PQR file with spaces between the fields and no chain letter, atoms N, CA, C, O and H, PARSE charges and radii, in Angstrom:
ATOM       1  N    UNK     1     119.232  110.994   97.939 -0.4000 1.5000
ATOM       2  CA   UNK     1     118.414  110.941   99.139 -0.0000 2.0000
ATOM       3  C    UNK     1     117.043  110.371   98.769  0.5500 1.7000
ATOM       4  O    UNK     1     116.409  110.846   97.827 -0.5500 1.4000
ATOM       5  N    UNK     2     116.581  109.348   99.512 -0.4000 1.5000
ATOM       6  CA   UNK     2     115.287  108.747   99.187 -0.0000 2.0000
ATOM       7  C    UNK     2     114.116  109.681   99.456  0.5500 1.7000
ATOM       8  O    UNK     2     114.169  110.550  100.327 -0.5500 1.4000
ATOM       9  H    UNK     2     117.096  108.963  100.277  0.4000 1.0000
ATOM      10  N    UNK     3     113.070  109.476   98.688 -0.4000 1.5000
ATOM      11  CA   UNK     3     111.846  110.248   98.871 -0.0000 2.0000
ATOM      12  C    UNK     3     111.204  109.881  100.201  0.5500 1.7000
ATOM      13  O    UNK     3     111.149  108.703  100.556 -0.5500 1.4000
ATOM      14  H    UNK     3     113.027  108.771   97.980  0.4000 1.0000
ATOM      15  N    UNK     4     110.722  110.862  100.935 -0.4000 1.5000
ATOM      16  CA   UNK     4     110.051  110.621  102.207 -0.0000 2.0000
ATOM      17  C    UNK     4     108.668  110.040  101.954  0.5500 1.7000
ATOM      18  O    UNK     4     107.928  110.524  101.098 -0.5500 1.4000
ATOM      19  H    UNK     4     110.766  111.819  100.647  0.4000 1.0000
ATOM      20  N    UNK     5     108.328  109.002  102.703 -0.4000 1.5000
ATOM      21  CA   UNK     5     107.018  108.377  102.539 -0.0000 2.0000
ATOM      22  C    UNK     5     105.997  109.134  103.368  0.5500 1.7000
ATOM      23  O    UNK     5     105.992  109.049  104.596 -0.5500 1.4000
ATOM      24  H    UNK     5     108.930  108.609  103.399  0.4000 1.0000
ATOM      25  N    UNK     6     105.129  109.875  102.686 -0.4000 1.5000
ATOM      26  CA   UNK     6     104.052  110.600  103.355 -0.0000 2.0000
ATOM      27  C    UNK     6     102.740  110.080  102.816  0.5500 1.7000
ATOM      28  O    UNK     6     102.436  110.243  101.635 -0.5500 1.4000
ATOM      29  H    UNK     6     105.133  109.944  101.689  0.4000 1.0000
ATOM      30  N    UNK     7     101.970  109.459  103.673 -0.4000 1.5000
ATOM      31  CA   UNK     7     100.669  108.939  103.260 -0.0000 2.0000
ATOM      32  C    UNK     7      99.634  110.044  103.445  0.5500 1.7000
ATOM      33  O    UNK     7      99.067  110.210  104.525 -0.5500 1.4000
ATOM      34  H    UNK     7     102.217  109.326  104.633  0.4000 1.0000
ATOM      35  N    UNK     8      99.398  110.800  102.367 -0.4000 1.5000
ATOM      36  CA   UNK     8      98.560  111.992  102.462 -0.0000 2.0000
ATOM      37  C    UNK     8      97.148  111.787  101.926  0.5500 1.7000
ATOM      38  O    UNK     8      96.271  112.617  102.165 -0.5500 1.4000
ATOM      39  H    UNK     8      99.858  110.665  101.489  0.4000 1.0000
ATOM      40  N    UNK     9      96.923  110.711  101.217 -0.4000 1.5000
ATOM      41  CA   UNK     9      95.610  110.475  100.622 -0.0000 2.0000
ATOM      42  C    UNK     9      94.963  109.271  101.291  0.5500 1.7000
ATOM      43  O    UNK     9      95.612  108.256  101.543 -0.5500 1.4000
ATOM      44  H    UNK     9      97.636  110.037  101.023  0.4000 1.0000
ATOM      45  N    UNK    10      93.690  109.401  101.569 -0.4000 1.5000
ATOM      46  CA   UNK    10      92.928  108.283  102.119 -0.0000 2.0000
ATOM      47  C    UNK    10      91.709  108.073  101.231  0.5500 1.7000
ATOM      48  O    UNK    10      91.071  109.034  100.801 -0.5500 1.4000
ATOM      49  H    UNK    10      93.163  110.226  101.364  0.4000 1.0000
ATOM      50  N    UNK    11      91.396  106.831  100.964 -0.4000 1.5000
ATOM      51  CA   UNK    11      90.202  106.529  100.196 -0.0000 2.0000
ATOM      52  C    UNK    11      89.657  105.183  100.668  0.5500 1.7000
ATOM      53  O    UNK    11      90.421  104.281  101.014 -0.5500 1.4000
ATOM      54  H    UNK    11      91.914  106.051  101.314  0.4000 1.0000
ATOM      55  N    UNK    12      88.327  105.055  100.679 -0.4000 1.5000
ATOM      56  CA   UNK    12      87.741  103.792  101.114 -0.0000 2.0000
ATOM      57  C    UNK    12      87.993  102.712  100.061  0.5500 1.7000
ATOM      58  O    UNK    12      87.842  102.951   98.863 -0.5500 1.4000
ATOM      59  H    UNK    12      87.706  105.787  100.398  0.4000 1.0000
ATOM      60  N    UNK    13      88.369  101.552  100.515 -0.4000 1.5000
ATOM      61  CA   UNK    13      88.662  100.449   99.612 -0.0000 2.0000
ATOM      62  C    UNK    13      87.885   99.223  100.063  0.5500 1.7000
ATOM      63  O    UNK    13      87.892   98.884  101.246 -0.5500 1.4000
ATOM      64  H    UNK    13      88.492  101.358  101.488  0.4000 1.0000
ATOM      65  N    UNK    14      87.231   98.570   99.151 -0.4000 1.5000
ATOM      66  CA   UNK    14      86.564   97.310   99.436 -0.0000 2.0000
ATOM      67  C    UNK    14      87.358   96.198   98.770  0.5500 1.7000
ATOM      68  O    UNK    14      87.664   96.274   97.580 -0.5500 1.4000
ATOM      69  H    UNK    14      87.226   98.846   98.190  0.4000 1.0000
ATOM      70  N    UNK    15      87.691   95.167   99.536 -0.4000 1.5000
ATOM      71  CA   UNK    15      88.470   94.041   99.021 -0.0000 2.0000
ATOM      72  C    UNK    15      87.725   92.741   99.265  0.5500 1.7000
ATOM      73  O    UNK    15      86.970   92.616  100.229 -0.5500 1.4000
ATOM      74  H    UNK    15      87.442   95.105  100.502  0.4000 1.0000
ATOM      75  N    UNK    16      87.944   91.783   98.390 -0.4000 1.5000
ATOM      76  CA   UNK    16      87.446   90.445   98.665 -0.0000 2.0000
ATOM      77  C    UNK    16      88.291   89.861   99.790  0.5500 1.7000
ATOM      78  O    UNK    16      89.365   90.378  100.097 -0.5500 1.4000
ATOM      79  H    UNK    16      88.558   91.885   97.608  0.4000 1.0000
ATOM      80  N    UNK    17      87.813   88.798  100.398 -0.4000 1.5000
ATOM      81  CA   UNK    17      88.598   88.148  101.450 -0.0000 2.0000
ATOM      82  C    UNK    17      89.943   87.669  100.909  0.5500 1.7000
ATOM      83  O    UNK    17      90.966   87.802  101.580 -0.5500 1.4000
ATOM      84  H    UNK    17      86.941   88.378  100.149  0.4000 1.0000
ATOM      85  N    UNK    18      89.942   87.112   99.701 -0.4000 1.5000
ATOM      86  CA   UNK    18      91.199   86.641   99.108 -0.0000 2.0000
ATOM      87  C    UNK    18      92.176   87.787   98.877  0.5500 1.7000
ATOM      88  O    UNK    18      93.369   87.654   99.150 -0.5500 1.4000
ATOM      89  H    UNK    18      89.111   87.004   99.157  0.4000 1.0000
ATOM      90  N    UNK    19      91.671   88.917   98.373 -0.4000 1.5000
ATOM      91  CA   UNK    19      92.531   90.068   98.131 -0.0000 2.0000
ATOM      92  C    UNK    19      93.084   90.611   99.443  0.5500 1.7000
ATOM      93  O    UNK    19      94.257   90.975   99.522 -0.5500 1.4000
ATOM      94  H    UNK    19      90.702   89.025   98.151  0.4000 1.0000
ATOM      95  N    UNK    20      92.239   90.666  100.475 -0.4000 1.5000
ATOM      96  CA   UNK    20      92.672   91.157  101.784 -0.0000 2.0000
ATOM      97  C    UNK    20      93.762   90.256  102.364  0.5500 1.7000
ATOM      98  O    UNK    20      94.767   90.743  102.881 -0.5500 1.4000
ATOM      99  H    UNK    20      91.286   90.370  100.411  0.4000 1.0000
ATOM     100  N    UNK    21      93.559   88.942  102.275 -0.4000 1.5000
ATOM     101  CA   UNK    21      94.564   88.011  102.795 -0.0000 2.0000
ATOM     102  C    UNK    21      95.875   88.132  102.021  0.5500 1.7000
ATOM     103  O    UNK    21      96.953   88.073  102.612 -0.5500 1.4000
ATOM     104  H    UNK    21      92.743   88.546  101.854  0.4000 1.0000
ATOM     105  N    UNK    22      95.787   88.301  100.704 -0.4000 1.5000
ATOM     106  CA   UNK    22      96.996   88.463   99.890 -0.0000 2.0000
ATOM     107  C    UNK    22      97.748   89.733  100.268  0.5500 1.7000
ATOM     108  O    UNK    22      98.974   89.724  100.377 -0.5500 1.4000
ATOM     109  H    UNK    22      94.911   88.349  100.224  0.4000 1.0000
ATOM     110  N    UNK    23      97.015   90.824  100.467 -0.4000 1.5000
ATOM     111  CA   UNK    23      97.639   92.075  100.872 -0.0000 2.0000
ATOM     112  C    UNK    23      98.305   91.931  102.230  0.5500 1.7000
ATOM     113  O    UNK    23      99.444   92.363  102.411 -0.5500 1.4000
ATOM     114  H    UNK    23      96.019   90.832  100.378  0.4000 1.0000
ATOM     115  N    UNK    24      97.609   91.331  103.182 -0.4000 1.5000
ATOM     116  CA   UNK    24      98.169   91.147  104.520 -0.0000 2.0000
ATOM     117  C    UNK    24      99.425   90.272  104.466  0.5500 1.7000
ATOM     118  O    UNK    24     100.425   90.569  105.120 -0.5500 1.4000
ATOM     119  H    UNK    24      96.684   90.981  103.035  0.4000 1.0000
ATOM     120  N    UNK    25      99.366   89.195  103.683 -0.4000 1.5000
ATOM     121  CA   UNK    25     100.514   88.291  103.565 -0.0000 2.0000
ATOM     122  C    UNK    25     101.707   89.013  102.921  0.5500 1.7000
ATOM     123  O    UNK    25     102.838   88.895  103.393 -0.5500 1.4000
ATOM     124  H    UNK    25      98.554   88.954  103.151  0.4000 1.0000
ATOM     125  N    UNK    26     101.447   89.759  101.840 -0.4000 1.5000
ATOM     126  CA   UNK    26     102.511   90.510  101.168 -0.0000 2.0000
ATOM     127  C    UNK    26     103.162   91.503  102.130  0.5500 1.7000
ATOM     128  O    UNK    26     104.387   91.605  102.197 -0.5500 1.4000
ATOM     129  H    UNK    26     100.529   89.855  101.456  0.4000 1.0000
ATOM     130  N    UNK    27     102.333   92.231  102.869 -0.4000 1.5000
ATOM     131  CA   UNK    27     102.857   93.211  103.831 -0.0000 2.0000
ATOM     132  C    UNK    27     103.656   92.511  104.928  0.5500 1.7000
ATOM     133  O    UNK    27     104.751   92.951  105.277 -0.5500 1.4000
ATOM     134  H    UNK    27     101.338   92.149  102.815  0.4000 1.0000
ATOM     135  N    UNK    28     103.117   91.435  105.466 -0.4000 1.5000
ATOM     136  CA   UNK    28     103.785   90.702  106.540 -0.0000 2.0000
ATOM     137  C    UNK    28     105.113   90.110  106.069  0.5500 1.7000
ATOM     138  O    UNK    28     106.117   90.198  106.776 -0.5500 1.4000
ATOM     139  H    UNK    28     102.227   91.077  105.182  0.4000 1.0000
ATOM     140  N    UNK    29     105.121   89.513  104.891 -0.4000 1.5000
ATOM     141  CA   UNK    29     106.349   88.914  104.349 -0.0000 2.0000
ATOM     142  C    UNK    29     107.456   89.938  104.173  0.5500 1.7000
ATOM     143  O    UNK    29     108.638   89.599  104.221 -0.5500 1.4000
ATOM     144  H    UNK    29     104.306   89.442  104.316  0.4000 1.0000
ATOM     145  N    UNK    30     107.071   91.190  103.969 -0.4000 1.5000
ATOM     146  CA   UNK    30     108.058   92.245  103.730 -0.0000 2.0000
ATOM     147  C    UNK    30     108.224   93.203  104.903  0.5500 1.7000
ATOM     148  O    UNK    30     108.886   94.233  104.779 -0.5500 1.4000
ATOM     149  H    UNK    30     106.110   91.465  103.930  0.4000 1.0000
ATOM     150  N    UNK    31     107.625   92.866  106.035 -0.4000 1.5000
ATOM     151  CA   UNK    31     107.740   93.677  107.258 -0.0000 2.0000
ATOM     152  C    UNK    31     107.340   95.132  107.048  0.5500 1.7000
ATOM     153  O    UNK    31     108.034   96.045  107.493 -0.5500 1.4000
ATOM     154  H    UNK    31     107.087   92.029  106.136  0.4000 1.0000
ATOM     155  N    UNK    32     106.219   95.340  106.368 -0.4000 1.5000
ATOM     156  CA   UNK    32     105.676   96.676  106.163 -0.0000 2.0000
ATOM     157  C    UNK    32     104.182   96.631  106.460  0.5500 1.7000
ATOM     158  O    UNK    32     103.601   95.550  106.557 -0.5500 1.4000
ATOM     159  H    UNK    32     105.655   94.597  106.006  0.4000 1.0000
ATOM     160  N    UNK    33     103.558   97.795  106.605 -0.4000 1.5000
ATOM     161  CA   UNK    33     102.120   97.862  106.862 -0.0000 2.0000
ATOM     162  C    UNK    33     101.358   97.661  105.551  0.5500 1.7000
ATOM     163  O    UNK    33     101.932   97.832  104.475 -0.5500 1.4000
ATOM     164  H    UNK    33     104.030   98.673  106.526  0.4000 1.0000
ATOM     165  N    UNK    34     100.085   97.305  105.623 -0.4000 1.5000
ATOM     166  CA   UNK    34      99.286   97.194  104.392 -0.0000 2.0000
ATOM     167  C    UNK    34      99.235   98.511  103.600  0.5500 1.7000
ATOM     168  O    UNK    34      99.225   98.489  102.369 -0.5500 1.4000
ATOM     169  H    UNK    34      99.619   97.166  106.497  0.4000 1.0000
ATOM     170  N    UNK    35      99.202   99.643  104.291 -0.4000 1.5000
ATOM     171  CA   UNK    35      99.229  100.940  103.601 -0.0000 2.0000
ATOM     172  C    UNK    35     100.518  101.100  102.801  0.5500 1.7000
ATOM     173  O    UNK    35     100.502  101.536  101.651 -0.5500 1.4000
ATOM     174  H    UNK    35      99.210   99.661  105.290  0.4000 1.0000
ATOM     175  N    UNK    36     101.631  100.739  103.430 -0.4000 1.5000
ATOM     176  CA   UNK    36     102.925  100.839  102.753 -0.0000 2.0000
ATOM     177  C    UNK    36     103.005   99.851  101.593  0.5500 1.7000
ATOM     178  O    UNK    36     103.605  100.151  100.561 -0.5500 1.4000
ATOM     179  H    UNK    36     101.645  100.385  104.365  0.4000 1.0000
ATOM     180  N    UNK    37     102.404   98.681  101.759 -0.4000 1.5000
ATOM     181  CA   UNK    37     102.404   97.684  100.683 -0.0000 2.0000
ATOM     182  C    UNK    37     101.638   98.203   99.468  0.5500 1.7000
ATOM     183  O    UNK    37     102.111   98.082   98.338 -0.5500 1.4000
ATOM     184  H    UNK    37     101.917   98.437  102.597  0.4000 1.0000
ATOM     185  N    UNK    38     100.456   98.782   99.695 -0.4000 1.5000
ATOM     186  CA   UNK    38      99.692   99.344   98.575 -0.0000 2.0000
ATOM     187  C    UNK    38     100.443  100.496   97.920  0.5500 1.7000
ATOM     188  O    UNK    38     100.454  100.616   96.695 -0.5500 1.4000
ATOM     189  H    UNK    38     100.072   98.881  100.613  0.4000 1.0000
ATOM     190  N    UNK    39     101.065  101.336   98.724 -0.4000 1.5000
ATOM     191  CA   UNK    39     101.851  102.450   98.182 -0.0000 2.0000
ATOM     192  C    UNK    39     102.960  101.916   97.289  0.5500 1.7000
ATOM     193  O    UNK    39     103.159  102.408   96.178 -0.5500 1.4000
ATOM     194  H    UNK    39     101.056  101.239   99.720  0.4000 1.0000
ATOM     195  N    UNK    40     103.691  100.896   97.778 -0.4000 1.5000
ATOM     196  CA   UNK    40     104.764  100.303   96.983 -0.0000 2.0000
ATOM     197  C    UNK    40     104.222   99.749   95.668  0.5500 1.7000
ATOM     198  O    UNK    40     104.782  100.013   94.604 -0.5500 1.4000
ATOM     199  H    UNK    40     103.530  100.496   98.681  0.4000 1.0000
ATOM     200  N    UNK    41     103.139   98.986   95.737 -0.4000 1.5000
ATOM     201  CA   UNK    41     102.601   98.360   94.531 -0.0000 2.0000
ATOM     202  C    UNK    41     102.156   99.384   93.493  0.5500 1.7000
ATOM     203  O    UNK    41     102.426   99.222   92.303 -0.5500 1.4000
ATOM     204  H    UNK    41     102.684   98.772   96.601  0.4000 1.0000
ATOM     205  N    UNK    42     101.471  100.441   93.940 -0.4000 1.5000
ATOM     206  CA   UNK    42     101.006  101.430   92.971 -0.0000 2.0000
ATOM     207  C    UNK    42     102.113  102.355   92.471  0.5500 1.7000
ATOM     208  O    UNK    42     102.089  102.759   91.308 -0.5500 1.4000
ATOM     209  H    UNK    42     101.251  100.572   94.906  0.4000 1.0000
ATOM     210  N    UNK    43     103.075  102.696   93.315 -0.4000 1.5000
ATOM     211  CA   UNK    43     104.185  103.533   92.852 -0.0000 2.0000
ATOM     212  C    UNK    43     105.066  102.785   91.853  0.5500 1.7000
ATOM     213  O    UNK    43     105.695  103.401   90.992 -0.5500 1.4000
ATOM     214  H    UNK    43     103.094  102.367   94.259  0.4000 1.0000
ATOM     215  N    UNK    44     105.112  101.460   91.967 -0.4000 1.5000
ATOM     216  CA   UNK    44     105.973  100.644   91.110 -0.0000 2.0000
ATOM     217  C    UNK    44     105.164   99.735   90.194  0.5500 1.7000
ATOM     218  O    UNK    44     105.653   98.693   89.757 -0.5500 1.4000
ATOM     219  H    UNK    44     104.601  100.960   92.666  0.4000 1.0000
ATOM     220  N    UNK    45     103.935  100.125   89.905 -0.4000 1.5000
ATOM     221  CA   UNK    45     102.998   99.276   89.180 -0.0000 2.0000
ATOM     222  C    UNK    45     103.569   98.735   87.872  0.5500 1.7000
ATOM     223  O    UNK    45     103.482   97.534   87.613 -0.5500 1.4000
ATOM     224  H    UNK    45     103.538  100.971   90.260  0.4000 1.0000
ATOM     225  N    UNK    46     104.147   99.597   87.052 -0.4000 1.5000
ATOM     226  CA   UNK    46     104.637   99.162   85.740 -0.0000 2.0000
ATOM     227  C    UNK    46     105.809   98.192   85.840  0.5500 1.7000
ATOM     228  O    UNK    46     105.977   97.336   84.972 -0.5500 1.4000
ATOM     229  H    UNK    46     104.218  100.572   87.263  0.4000 1.0000
ATOM     230  N    UNK    47     106.609   98.315   86.875 -0.4000 1.5000
ATOM     231  CA   UNK    47     107.753   97.421   86.978 -0.0000 2.0000
ATOM     232  C    UNK    47     107.447   96.130   87.717  0.5500 1.7000
ATOM     233  O    UNK    47     108.231   95.185   87.628 -0.5500 1.4000
ATOM     234  H    UNK    47     106.472   99.011   87.581  0.4000 1.0000
ATOM     235  N    UNK    48     106.332   96.049   88.448 -0.4000 1.5000
ATOM     236  CA   UNK    48     105.998   94.816   89.167 -0.0000 2.0000
ATOM     237  C    UNK    48     104.923   93.999   88.452  0.5500 1.7000
ATOM     238  O    UNK    48     104.542   92.930   88.930 -0.5500 1.4000
ATOM     239  H    UNK    48     105.694   96.816   88.520  0.4000 1.0000
ATOM     240  N    UNK    49     104.434   94.484   87.322 -0.4000 1.5000
ATOM     241  CA   UNK    49     103.457   93.719   86.549 -0.0000 2.0000
ATOM     242  C    UNK    49     104.036   93.403   85.177  0.5500 1.7000
ATOM     243  O    UNK    49     104.777   94.199   84.599 -0.5500 1.4000
ATOM     244  H    UNK    49     104.743   95.352   86.933  0.4000 1.0000
ATOM     245  N    UNK    50     103.690   92.252   84.679 -0.4000 1.5000
ATOM     246  CA   UNK    50     104.030   91.899   83.301 -0.0000 2.0000
ATOM     247  C    UNK    50     102.810   92.267   82.462  0.5500 1.7000
ATOM     248  O    UNK    50     101.720   91.738   82.682 -0.5500 1.4000
ATOM     249  H    UNK    50     103.088   91.606   85.149  0.4000 1.0000
ATOM     250  N    UNK    51     102.989   93.163   81.512 -0.4000 1.5000
ATOM     251  CA   UNK    51     101.849   93.708   80.773 -0.0000 2.0000
ATOM     252  C    UNK    51     101.004   92.630   80.114  0.5500 1.7000
ATOM     253  O    UNK    51      99.776   92.713   80.139 -0.5500 1.4000
ATOM     254  H    UNK    51     103.874   93.593   81.333  0.4000 1.0000
ATOM     255  N    UNK    52     101.630   91.627   79.530 -0.4000 1.5000
ATOM     256  CA   UNK    52     100.884   90.544   78.892 -0.0000 2.0000
ATOM     257  C    UNK    52     100.016   89.797   79.894  0.5500 1.7000
ATOM     258  O    UNK    52      98.862   89.479   79.606 -0.5500 1.4000
ATOM     259  H    UNK    52     102.628   91.559   79.510  0.4000 1.0000
ATOM     260  N    UNK    53     100.566   89.518   81.066 -0.4000 1.5000
ATOM     261  CA   UNK    53      99.798   88.838   82.109 -0.0000 2.0000
ATOM     262  C    UNK    53      98.680   89.736   82.620  0.5500 1.7000
ATOM     263  O    UNK    53      97.568   89.269   82.862 -0.5500 1.4000
ATOM     264  H    UNK    53     101.503   89.776   81.301  0.4000 1.0000
ATOM     265  N    UNK    54      98.969   91.009   82.783 -0.4000 1.5000
ATOM     266  CA   UNK    54      97.968   91.945   83.291 -0.0000 2.0000
ATOM     267  C    UNK    54      96.755   92.021   82.368  0.5500 1.7000
ATOM     268  O    UNK    54      95.615   91.993   82.832 -0.5500 1.4000
ATOM     269  H    UNK    54      99.873   91.389   82.586  0.4000 1.0000
ATOM     270  N    UNK    55      96.998   92.117   81.075 -0.4000 1.5000
ATOM     271  CA   UNK    55      95.907   92.214   80.111 -0.0000 2.0000
ATOM     272  C    UNK    55      95.057   90.942   80.151  0.5500 1.7000
ATOM     273  O    UNK    55      93.828   91.019   80.154 -0.5500 1.4000
ATOM     274  H    UNK    55      97.924   92.141   80.698  0.4000 1.0000
ATOM     275  N    UNK    56      95.698   89.784   80.182 -0.4000 1.5000
ATOM     276  CA   UNK    56      94.963   88.519   80.212 -0.0000 2.0000
ATOM     277  C    UNK    56      94.182   88.372   81.509  0.5500 1.7000
ATOM     278  O    UNK    56      93.027   87.946   81.488 -0.5500 1.4000
ATOM     279  H    UNK    56      96.696   89.721   80.179  0.4000 1.0000
ATOM     280  N    UNK    57      94.792   88.717   82.634 -0.4000 1.5000
ATOM     281  CA   UNK    57      94.113   88.624   83.931 -0.0000 2.0000
ATOM     282  C    UNK    57      92.933   89.588   84.001  0.5500 1.7000
ATOM     283  O    UNK    57      91.877   89.234   84.527 -0.5500 1.4000
ATOM     284  H    UNK    57      95.730   89.063   82.651  0.4000 1.0000
ATOM     285  N    UNK    58      93.100   90.796   83.479 -0.4000 1.5000
ATOM     286  CA   UNK    58      92.018   91.781   83.503 -0.0000 2.0000
ATOM     287  C    UNK    58      90.844   91.300   82.651  0.5500 1.7000
ATOM     288  O    UNK    58      89.688   91.449   83.047 -0.5500 1.4000
ATOM     289  H    UNK    58      93.957   91.082   83.052  0.4000 1.0000
ATOM     290  N    UNK    59      91.131   90.733   81.504 -0.4000 1.5000
ATOM     291  CA   UNK    59      90.076   90.213   80.633 -0.0000 2.0000
ATOM     292  C    UNK    59      89.300   89.110   81.360  0.5500 1.7000
ATOM     293  O    UNK    59      88.071   89.090   81.311 -0.5500 1.4000
ATOM     294  H    UNK    59      92.070   90.612   81.182  0.4000 1.0000
ATOM     295  N    UNK    60      89.997   88.198   82.030 -0.4000 1.5000
ATOM     296  CA   UNK    60      89.356   87.125   82.779 -0.0000 2.0000
ATOM     297  C    UNK    60      88.538   87.680   83.944  0.5500 1.7000
ATOM     298  O    UNK    60      87.412   87.241   84.175 -0.5500 1.4000
ATOM     299  H    UNK    60      90.996   88.214   82.070  0.4000 1.0000
ATOM     300  N    UNK    61      89.097   88.638   84.675 -0.4000 1.5000
ATOM     301  CA   UNK    61      88.408   89.260   85.810 -0.0000 2.0000
ATOM     302  C    UNK    61      87.111   89.920   85.356  0.5500 1.7000
ATOM     303  O    UNK    61      86.065   89.744   85.982 -0.5500 1.4000
ATOM     304  H    UNK    61      90.012   88.994   84.488  0.4000 1.0000
ATOM     305  N    UNK    62      87.183   90.679   84.266 -0.4000 1.5000
ATOM     306  CA   UNK    62      86.003   91.372   83.770 -0.0000 2.0000
ATOM     307  C    UNK    62      84.938   90.397   83.283  0.5500 1.7000
ATOM     308  O    UNK    62      83.744   90.662   83.420 -0.5500 1.4000
ATOM     309  H    UNK    62      88.033   90.821   83.758  0.4000 1.0000
ATOM     310  N    UNK    63      85.365   89.268   82.715 -0.4000 1.5000
ATOM     311  CA   UNK    63      84.410   88.269   82.250 -0.0000 2.0000
ATOM     312  C    UNK    63      83.654   87.636   83.414  0.5500 1.7000
ATOM     313  O    UNK    63      82.487   87.273   83.270 -0.5500 1.4000
ATOM     314  H    UNK    63      86.335   89.053   82.604  0.4000 1.0000
ATOM     315  N    UNK    64      84.309   87.501   84.567 -0.4000 1.5000
ATOM     316  CA   UNK    64      83.693   86.876   85.731 -0.0000 2.0000
ATOM     317  C    UNK    64      83.052   87.876   86.689  0.5500 1.7000
ATOM     318  O    UNK    64      82.434   87.467   87.671 -0.5500 1.4000
ATOM     319  H    UNK    64      85.258   87.795   84.685  0.4000 1.0000
ATOM     320  N    UNK    65      83.181   89.152   86.433 -0.4000 1.5000
ATOM     321  CA   UNK    65      82.780   90.182   87.383 -0.0000 2.0000
ATOM     322  C    UNK    65      81.294   90.132   87.757  0.5500 1.7000
ATOM     323  O    UNK    65      80.957   90.200   88.940 -0.5500 1.4000
ATOM     324  H    UNK    65      83.683   89.485   85.635  0.4000 1.0000
ATOM     325  N    UNK    66      80.424   90.017   86.792 -0.4000 1.5000
ATOM     326  CA   UNK    66      78.982   89.992   87.100 -0.0000 2.0000
ATOM     327  C    UNK    66      78.636   88.810   88.002  0.5500 1.7000
ATOM     328  O    UNK    66      77.859   88.957   88.945 -0.5500 1.4000
ATOM     329  H    UNK    66      80.698   89.961   85.831  0.4000 1.0000
ATOM     330  N    UNK    67      79.201   87.653   87.723 -0.4000 1.5000
ATOM     331  CA   UNK    67      78.932   86.465   88.540 -0.0000 2.0000
ATOM     332  C    UNK    67      79.472   86.642   89.954  0.5500 1.7000
ATOM     333  O    UNK    67      78.867   86.162   90.913 -0.5500 1.4000
ATOM     334  H    UNK    67      79.832   87.533   86.957  0.4000 1.0000
ATOM     335  N    UNK    68      80.593   87.318   90.089 -0.4000 1.5000
ATOM     336  CA   UNK    68      81.185   87.526   91.400 -0.0000 2.0000
ATOM     337  C    UNK    68      80.386   88.520   92.241  0.5500 1.7000
ATOM     338  O    UNK    68      80.416   88.460   93.470 -0.5500 1.4000
ATOM     339  H    UNK    68      81.085   87.707   89.310  0.4000 1.0000
ATOM     340  N    UNK    69      79.680   89.424   91.587 -0.4000 1.5000
ATOM     341  CA   UNK    69      78.893   90.426   92.308 -0.0000 2.0000
ATOM     342  C    UNK    69      77.618   89.829   92.884  0.5500 1.7000
ATOM     343  O    UNK    69      77.064   90.359   93.847 -0.5500 1.4000
ATOM     344  H    UNK    69      79.656   89.472   90.588  0.4000 1.0000
ATOM     345  N    UNK    70      77.152   88.742   92.308 -0.4000 1.5000
ATOM     346  CA   UNK    70      75.882   88.137   92.734 -0.0000 2.0000
ATOM     347  C    UNK    70      76.007   87.403   94.060  0.5500 1.7000
ATOM     348  O    UNK    70      75.027   86.842   94.550 -0.5500 1.4000
ATOM     349  H    UNK    70      77.601   88.311   91.526  0.4000 1.0000
């Protein structure tokens, strides 16, 4: 029997326009809400990310972070 989806936690999230559009597109492509899309991504984080790519992307993101905040 599948686990019941209960969205019990709420937290404020700030996204860039690109991140927001990507989330909306991902949710729309899969006929789910953005909340359900985030739940899916975080519940399945290890299986939907390639660790090598994640480490490289995080390093690049952190290197550009100060410039992006300005």
